[in-house]
Coordinates of C-alpha atoms in Angstrom, one line a residue:
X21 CA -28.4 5.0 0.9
X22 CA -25.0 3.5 0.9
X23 CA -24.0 1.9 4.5
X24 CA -21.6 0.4 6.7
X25 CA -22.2 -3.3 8.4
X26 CA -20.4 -5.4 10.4
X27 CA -19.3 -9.0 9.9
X28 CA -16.4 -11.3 11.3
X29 CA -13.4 -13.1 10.2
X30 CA -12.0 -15.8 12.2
X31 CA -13.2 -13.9 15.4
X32 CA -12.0 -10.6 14.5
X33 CA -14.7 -7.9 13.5
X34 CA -14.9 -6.4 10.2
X35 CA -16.5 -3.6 8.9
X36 CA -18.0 -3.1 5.6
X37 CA -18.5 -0.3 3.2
X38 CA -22.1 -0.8 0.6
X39 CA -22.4 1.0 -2.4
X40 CA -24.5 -0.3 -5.3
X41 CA -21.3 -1.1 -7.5
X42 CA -18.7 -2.2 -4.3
X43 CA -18.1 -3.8 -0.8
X44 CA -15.3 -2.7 0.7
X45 CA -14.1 -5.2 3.9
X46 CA -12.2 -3.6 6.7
X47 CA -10.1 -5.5 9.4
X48 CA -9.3 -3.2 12.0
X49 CA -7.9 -5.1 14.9
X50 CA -5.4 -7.0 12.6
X51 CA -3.4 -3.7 10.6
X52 CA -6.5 -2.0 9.8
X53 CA -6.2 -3.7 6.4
X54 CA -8.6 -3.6 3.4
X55 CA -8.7 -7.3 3.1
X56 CA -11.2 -7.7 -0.1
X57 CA -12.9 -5.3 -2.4
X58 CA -15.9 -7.0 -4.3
X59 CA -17.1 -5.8 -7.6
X60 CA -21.1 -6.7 -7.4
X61 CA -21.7 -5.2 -10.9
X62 CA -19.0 -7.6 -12.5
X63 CA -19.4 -10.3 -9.8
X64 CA -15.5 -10.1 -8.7
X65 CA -13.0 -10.0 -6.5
X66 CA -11.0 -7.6 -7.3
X67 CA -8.2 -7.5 -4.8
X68 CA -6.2 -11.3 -3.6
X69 CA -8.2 -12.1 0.0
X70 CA -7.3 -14.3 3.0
X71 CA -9.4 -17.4 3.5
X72 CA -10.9 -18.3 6.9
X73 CA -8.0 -21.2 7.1
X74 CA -5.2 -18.5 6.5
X75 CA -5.4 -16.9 9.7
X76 CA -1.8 -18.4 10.2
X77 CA -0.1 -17.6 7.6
X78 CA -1.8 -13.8 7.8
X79 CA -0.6 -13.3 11.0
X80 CA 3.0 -14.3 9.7
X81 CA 3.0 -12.3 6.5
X82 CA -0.1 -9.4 6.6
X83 CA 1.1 -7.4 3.7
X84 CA 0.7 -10.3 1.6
X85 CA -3.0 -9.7 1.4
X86 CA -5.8 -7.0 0.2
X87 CA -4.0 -3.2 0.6
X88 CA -1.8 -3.5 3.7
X89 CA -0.4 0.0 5.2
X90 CA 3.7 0.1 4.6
X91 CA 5.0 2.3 7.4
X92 CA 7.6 2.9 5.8
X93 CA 7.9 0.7 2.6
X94 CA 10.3 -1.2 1.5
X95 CA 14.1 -2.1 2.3
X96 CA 16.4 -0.5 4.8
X97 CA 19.6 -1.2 4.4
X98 CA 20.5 -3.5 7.7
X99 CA 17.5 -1.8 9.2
X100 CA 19.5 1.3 10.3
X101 CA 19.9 5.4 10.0
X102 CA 20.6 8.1 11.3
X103 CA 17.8 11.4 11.6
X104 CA 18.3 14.7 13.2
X105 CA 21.3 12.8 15.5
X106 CA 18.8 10.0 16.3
X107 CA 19.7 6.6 15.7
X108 CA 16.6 4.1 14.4
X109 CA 17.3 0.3 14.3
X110 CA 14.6 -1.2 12.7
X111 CA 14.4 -5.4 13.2
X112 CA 16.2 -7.3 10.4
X113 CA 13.7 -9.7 8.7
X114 CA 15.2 -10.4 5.5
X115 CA 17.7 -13.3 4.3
X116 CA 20.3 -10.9 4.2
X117 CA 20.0 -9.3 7.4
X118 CA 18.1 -6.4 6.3
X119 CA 15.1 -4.5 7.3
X120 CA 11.8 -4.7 4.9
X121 CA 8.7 -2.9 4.8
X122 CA 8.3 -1.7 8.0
X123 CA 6.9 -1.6 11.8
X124 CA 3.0 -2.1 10.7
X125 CA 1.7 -5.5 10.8
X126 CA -1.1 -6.2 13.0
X127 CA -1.5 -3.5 15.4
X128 CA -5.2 -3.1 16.6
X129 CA -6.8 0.0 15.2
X130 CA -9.7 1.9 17.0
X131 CA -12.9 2.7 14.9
X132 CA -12.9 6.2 15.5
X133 CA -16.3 7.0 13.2
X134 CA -18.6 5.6 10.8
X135 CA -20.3 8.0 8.4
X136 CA -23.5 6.7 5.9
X137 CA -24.9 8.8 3.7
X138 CA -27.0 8.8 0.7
X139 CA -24.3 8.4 -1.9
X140 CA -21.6 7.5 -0.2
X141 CA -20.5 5.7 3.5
X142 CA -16.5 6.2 5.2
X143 CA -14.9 4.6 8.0
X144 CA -12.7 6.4 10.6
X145 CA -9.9 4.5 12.6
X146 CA -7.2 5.6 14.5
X147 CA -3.9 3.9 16.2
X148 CA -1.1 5.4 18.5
X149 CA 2.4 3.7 18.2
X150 CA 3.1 4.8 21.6
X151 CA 1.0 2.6 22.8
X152 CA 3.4 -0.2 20.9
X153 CA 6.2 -1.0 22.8
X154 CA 8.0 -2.6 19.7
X155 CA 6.9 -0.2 17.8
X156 CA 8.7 2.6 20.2
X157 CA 11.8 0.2 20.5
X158 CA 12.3 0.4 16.8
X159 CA 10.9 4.2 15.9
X160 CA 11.1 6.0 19.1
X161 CA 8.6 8.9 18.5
X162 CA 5.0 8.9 19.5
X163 CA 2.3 9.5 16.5
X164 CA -1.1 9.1 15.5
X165 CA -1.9 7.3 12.8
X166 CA -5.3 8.0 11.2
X167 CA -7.3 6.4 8.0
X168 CA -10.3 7.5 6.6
X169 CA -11.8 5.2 3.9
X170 CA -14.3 6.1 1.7
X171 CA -16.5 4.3 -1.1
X172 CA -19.2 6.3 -3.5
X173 CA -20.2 4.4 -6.3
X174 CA -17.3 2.7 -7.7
X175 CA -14.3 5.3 -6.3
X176 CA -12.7 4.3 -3.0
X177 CA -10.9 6.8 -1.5
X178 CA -7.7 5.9 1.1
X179 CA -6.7 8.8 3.3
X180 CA -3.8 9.3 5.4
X181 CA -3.6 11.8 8.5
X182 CA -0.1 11.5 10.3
X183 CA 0.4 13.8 13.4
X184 CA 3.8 14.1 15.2
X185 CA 3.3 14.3 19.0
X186 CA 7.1 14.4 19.4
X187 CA 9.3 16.7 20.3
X188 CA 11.9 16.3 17.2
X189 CA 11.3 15.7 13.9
X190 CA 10.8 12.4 12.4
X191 CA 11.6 10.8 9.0
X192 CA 8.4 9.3 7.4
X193 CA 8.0 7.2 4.8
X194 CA 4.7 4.9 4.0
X195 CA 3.3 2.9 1.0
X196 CA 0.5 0.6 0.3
X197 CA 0.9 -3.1 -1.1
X198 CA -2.0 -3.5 -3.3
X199 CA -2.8 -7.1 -4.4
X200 CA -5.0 -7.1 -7.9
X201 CA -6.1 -10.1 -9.1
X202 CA -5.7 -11.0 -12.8
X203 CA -8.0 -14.3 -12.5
X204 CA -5.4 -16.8 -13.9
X205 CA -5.4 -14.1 -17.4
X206 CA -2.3 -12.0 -17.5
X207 CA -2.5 -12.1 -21.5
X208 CA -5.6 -10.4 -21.2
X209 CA -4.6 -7.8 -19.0
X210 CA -2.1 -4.6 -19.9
X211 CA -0.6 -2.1 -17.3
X212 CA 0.1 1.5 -18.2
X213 CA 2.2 3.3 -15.9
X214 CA 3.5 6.6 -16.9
X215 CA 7.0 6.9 -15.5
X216 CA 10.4 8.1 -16.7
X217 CA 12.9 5.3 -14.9
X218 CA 13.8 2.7 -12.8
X219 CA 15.7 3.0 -10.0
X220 CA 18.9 0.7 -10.1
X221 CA 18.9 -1.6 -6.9
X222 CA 22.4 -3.3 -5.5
X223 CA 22.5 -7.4 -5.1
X224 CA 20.4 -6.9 -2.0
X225 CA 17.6 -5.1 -3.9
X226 CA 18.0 -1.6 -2.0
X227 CA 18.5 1.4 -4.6
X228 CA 21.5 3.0 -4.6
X229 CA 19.8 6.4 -6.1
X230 CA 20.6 5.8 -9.5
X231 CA 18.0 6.2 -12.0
X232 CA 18.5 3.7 -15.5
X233 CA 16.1 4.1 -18.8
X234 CA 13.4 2.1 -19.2
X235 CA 14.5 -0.4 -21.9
X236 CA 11.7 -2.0 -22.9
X237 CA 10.0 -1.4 -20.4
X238 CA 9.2 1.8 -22.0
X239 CA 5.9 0.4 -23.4
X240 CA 4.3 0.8 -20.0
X241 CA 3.7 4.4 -20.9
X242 CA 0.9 3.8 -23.4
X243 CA 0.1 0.5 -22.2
X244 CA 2.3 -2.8 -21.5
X245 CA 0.4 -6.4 -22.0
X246 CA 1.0 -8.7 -18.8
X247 CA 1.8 -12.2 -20.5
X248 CA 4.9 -13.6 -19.5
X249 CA 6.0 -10.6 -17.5
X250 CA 8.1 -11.0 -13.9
X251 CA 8.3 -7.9 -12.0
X252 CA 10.2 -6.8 -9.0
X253 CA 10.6 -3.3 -10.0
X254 CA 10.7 0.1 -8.6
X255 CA 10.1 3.3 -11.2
X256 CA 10.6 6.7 -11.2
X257 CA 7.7 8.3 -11.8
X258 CA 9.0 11.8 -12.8
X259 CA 6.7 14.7 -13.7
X260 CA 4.0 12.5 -14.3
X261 CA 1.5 12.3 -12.2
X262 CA 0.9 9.2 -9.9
X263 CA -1.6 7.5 -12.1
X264 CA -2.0 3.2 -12.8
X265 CA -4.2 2.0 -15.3
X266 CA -4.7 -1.6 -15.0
X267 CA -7.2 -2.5 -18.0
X268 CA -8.5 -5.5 -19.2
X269 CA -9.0 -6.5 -23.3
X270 CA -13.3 -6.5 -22.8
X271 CA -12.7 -2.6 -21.3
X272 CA -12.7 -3.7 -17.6
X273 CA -10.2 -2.1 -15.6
X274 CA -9.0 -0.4 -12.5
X275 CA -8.0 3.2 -12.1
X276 CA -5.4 4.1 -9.5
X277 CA -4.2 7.0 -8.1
X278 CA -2.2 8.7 -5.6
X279 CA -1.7 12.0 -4.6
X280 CA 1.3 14.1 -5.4
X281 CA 3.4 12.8 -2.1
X282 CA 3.6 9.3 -3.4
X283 CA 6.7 9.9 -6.0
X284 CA 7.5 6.1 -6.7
X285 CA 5.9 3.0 -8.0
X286 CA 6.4 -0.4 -7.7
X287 CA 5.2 -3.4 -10.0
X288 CA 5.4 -6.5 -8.2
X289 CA 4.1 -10.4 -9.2
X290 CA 6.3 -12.2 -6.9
X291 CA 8.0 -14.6 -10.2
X292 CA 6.4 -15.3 -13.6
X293 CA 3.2 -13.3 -13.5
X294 CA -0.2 -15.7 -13.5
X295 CA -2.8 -14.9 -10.4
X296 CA -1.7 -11.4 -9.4
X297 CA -0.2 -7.8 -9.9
X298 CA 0.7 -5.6 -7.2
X299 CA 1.0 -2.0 -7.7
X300 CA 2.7 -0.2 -4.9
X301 CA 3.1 3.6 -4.5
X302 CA 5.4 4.6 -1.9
X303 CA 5.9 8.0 -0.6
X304 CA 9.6 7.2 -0.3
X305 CA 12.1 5.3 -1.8
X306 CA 13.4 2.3 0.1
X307 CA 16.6 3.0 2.4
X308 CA 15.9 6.8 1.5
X309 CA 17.5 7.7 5.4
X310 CA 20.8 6.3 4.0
X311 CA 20.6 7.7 0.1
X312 CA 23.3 10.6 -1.1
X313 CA 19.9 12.2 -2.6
X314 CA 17.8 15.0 -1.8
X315 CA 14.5 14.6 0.1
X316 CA 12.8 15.9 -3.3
X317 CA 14.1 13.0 -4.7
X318 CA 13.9 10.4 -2.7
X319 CA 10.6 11.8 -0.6
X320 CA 11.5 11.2 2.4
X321 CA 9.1 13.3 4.8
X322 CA 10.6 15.4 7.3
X323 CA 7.7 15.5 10.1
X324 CA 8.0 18.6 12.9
X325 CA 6.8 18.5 16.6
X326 CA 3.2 18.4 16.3
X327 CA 3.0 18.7 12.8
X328 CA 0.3 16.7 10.6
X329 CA 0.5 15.4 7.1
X330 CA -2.2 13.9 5.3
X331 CA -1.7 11.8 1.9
X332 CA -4.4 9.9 -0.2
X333 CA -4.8 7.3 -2.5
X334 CA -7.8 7.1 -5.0
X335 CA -9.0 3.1 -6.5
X336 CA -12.0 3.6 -9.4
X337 CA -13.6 0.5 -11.5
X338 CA -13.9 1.3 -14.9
X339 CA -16.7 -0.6 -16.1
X340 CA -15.8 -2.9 -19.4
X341 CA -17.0 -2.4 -22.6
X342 CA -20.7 -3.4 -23.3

């Protein structure tokens, strides 16, 4: 029977998720981030993971860890916009004065259920920004956020409920920044990443809705190897479905996917690749309020009064080659 226990990190409970092939660590009262995901089969970890000694710097800079929640993702031009004749000003937190990847840091999440079953265990948490005053002060509409993580076998499954307890609509926008670890091996690693473009970003590094080709970057449709690489990148993903396949030489490899709300991807190794690869989908494109585009394109989210989306994102281990 797989099962959910608790633990602690520096003083803060965690929860985690047991299956035969995974364990799954939760940290609810600090973002409600997934802050490691260990292989037991292949003895790994499998996603970068705060220390005990990094408390500091986590508190600072959450998203730089595990699969921190983007609410919404990425850069808003000087963190404002206009929506349904309501102005937003989001905090500017950037070296040139502009907003970046959103109001969720390390808001305290409530365990709302825990579920254990025979072949599979999920965790239920819930958090409402109105009970955030900066939160409000920046996004002034009440919601509930709600995450449902699941692990059976070697699938994790990341779902999103959003509700609108409002009384006028509300752009929405989220993305998750998921840190995998390449163990110091990028030349044994390739990414394939079926996508059409990549969106052209000013000096600032906010799109300006453009789409250009993918150079040689077209390679990452059947399969780009990671030596030497340096990616800050954002791609259009197209027709294709949200799909990244991070596979190792040996066969290892990571499956990820995202359901058909999440329209963009993002490739990040923050410089020359060595340690890491983050792979980002984002429901919207960065500064989408402020883009002469379409919502199609750009995926911004028009949520109604008491309206409720739900989104998902899938993570599978693909076990390597015997």
């Amino acid at each position: 029977m797989n099962k959910v226990t608790k633990g602690q990190w520096n003083g803060y409970d965690t929860y985690i998720l047991h299956s035969p092939e995974l364990e799954v660590t939760l940290l609810p009262r600090l973002g409600n981030n997934i802050i490691r995901l260990w292989d037991c089969k292949h003895q790994r970890d499998v996603l970068r993971h705060p220390d005990e000694n990094e408390l500091e710097f986590y508190l600072q800079k959450p998203y730089h860890f595990g699969i921190p929640l983007l609410f919404p993702p990425g850069r808003i031009n000087k963190g404002q916009f206009q929506y349904e004749g309501q102005q937003y000003s989001f905090d500017r937190n950037t070296a040139n004065d502009n907003h970046i990847h959103g109001l969720h840091r390390i808001q305290s999440w409530c365990v709302s259920d825990i579920e254990e079953e025979e072949d599979s265990c999920a965790i239920i948490t819930e958090f409402n920004t109105q009970n955030d005053e900066n939160w409000m002060r920046q996004f002034p509409a009440p919601l509930k956020l709600e995450m449902t993580l699941r692990l059976q076998g070697s699938v994790l499954t990341q779902s999103f409920k959003i509700t609108h307890l409002g009384d006028k609509a509300v752009p929405i926008g989220l993305g998750l920044h998921t840190w995998f670890l390449l163990d110091g091996e990028p030349e044994r690693w390739q990414i394939k990443l079926p996508c059409e473009g990549i969106y052209e970003l000013n000096e600032e590094q906010i799109p300006t809705g453009n789409i250009e080709p993918l150079g040689n970057l077209s390679l990452l449709k059947e399969g780009l190897n990671l030596a030497n690489q340096n990616f800050d990148t954002l791609f259009h993903i197209g027709n294709h479905p949200a799909e990244a396949l991070l596979l190792r030489e040996d066969g290892y490899g990571i499956k990820y996917t995202a359901d058909e709300a999440f329209k963009h991807w993002v490739l990040f190794t923050k410089g020359d690749i060595d340690q890491f690869l983050c792979i980002e989908p984002y429901t919207w494109l960065p500064n989408a309020p402020n883009l002469p585009v379409s919502p199609q394109i750009s995926g911004l989210i028009g949520l109604q009064p008491q309206q409720t989306i739900s989104v998902s994102t899938k993570l599978e281990i693909l076990s390597a080659l015997e």
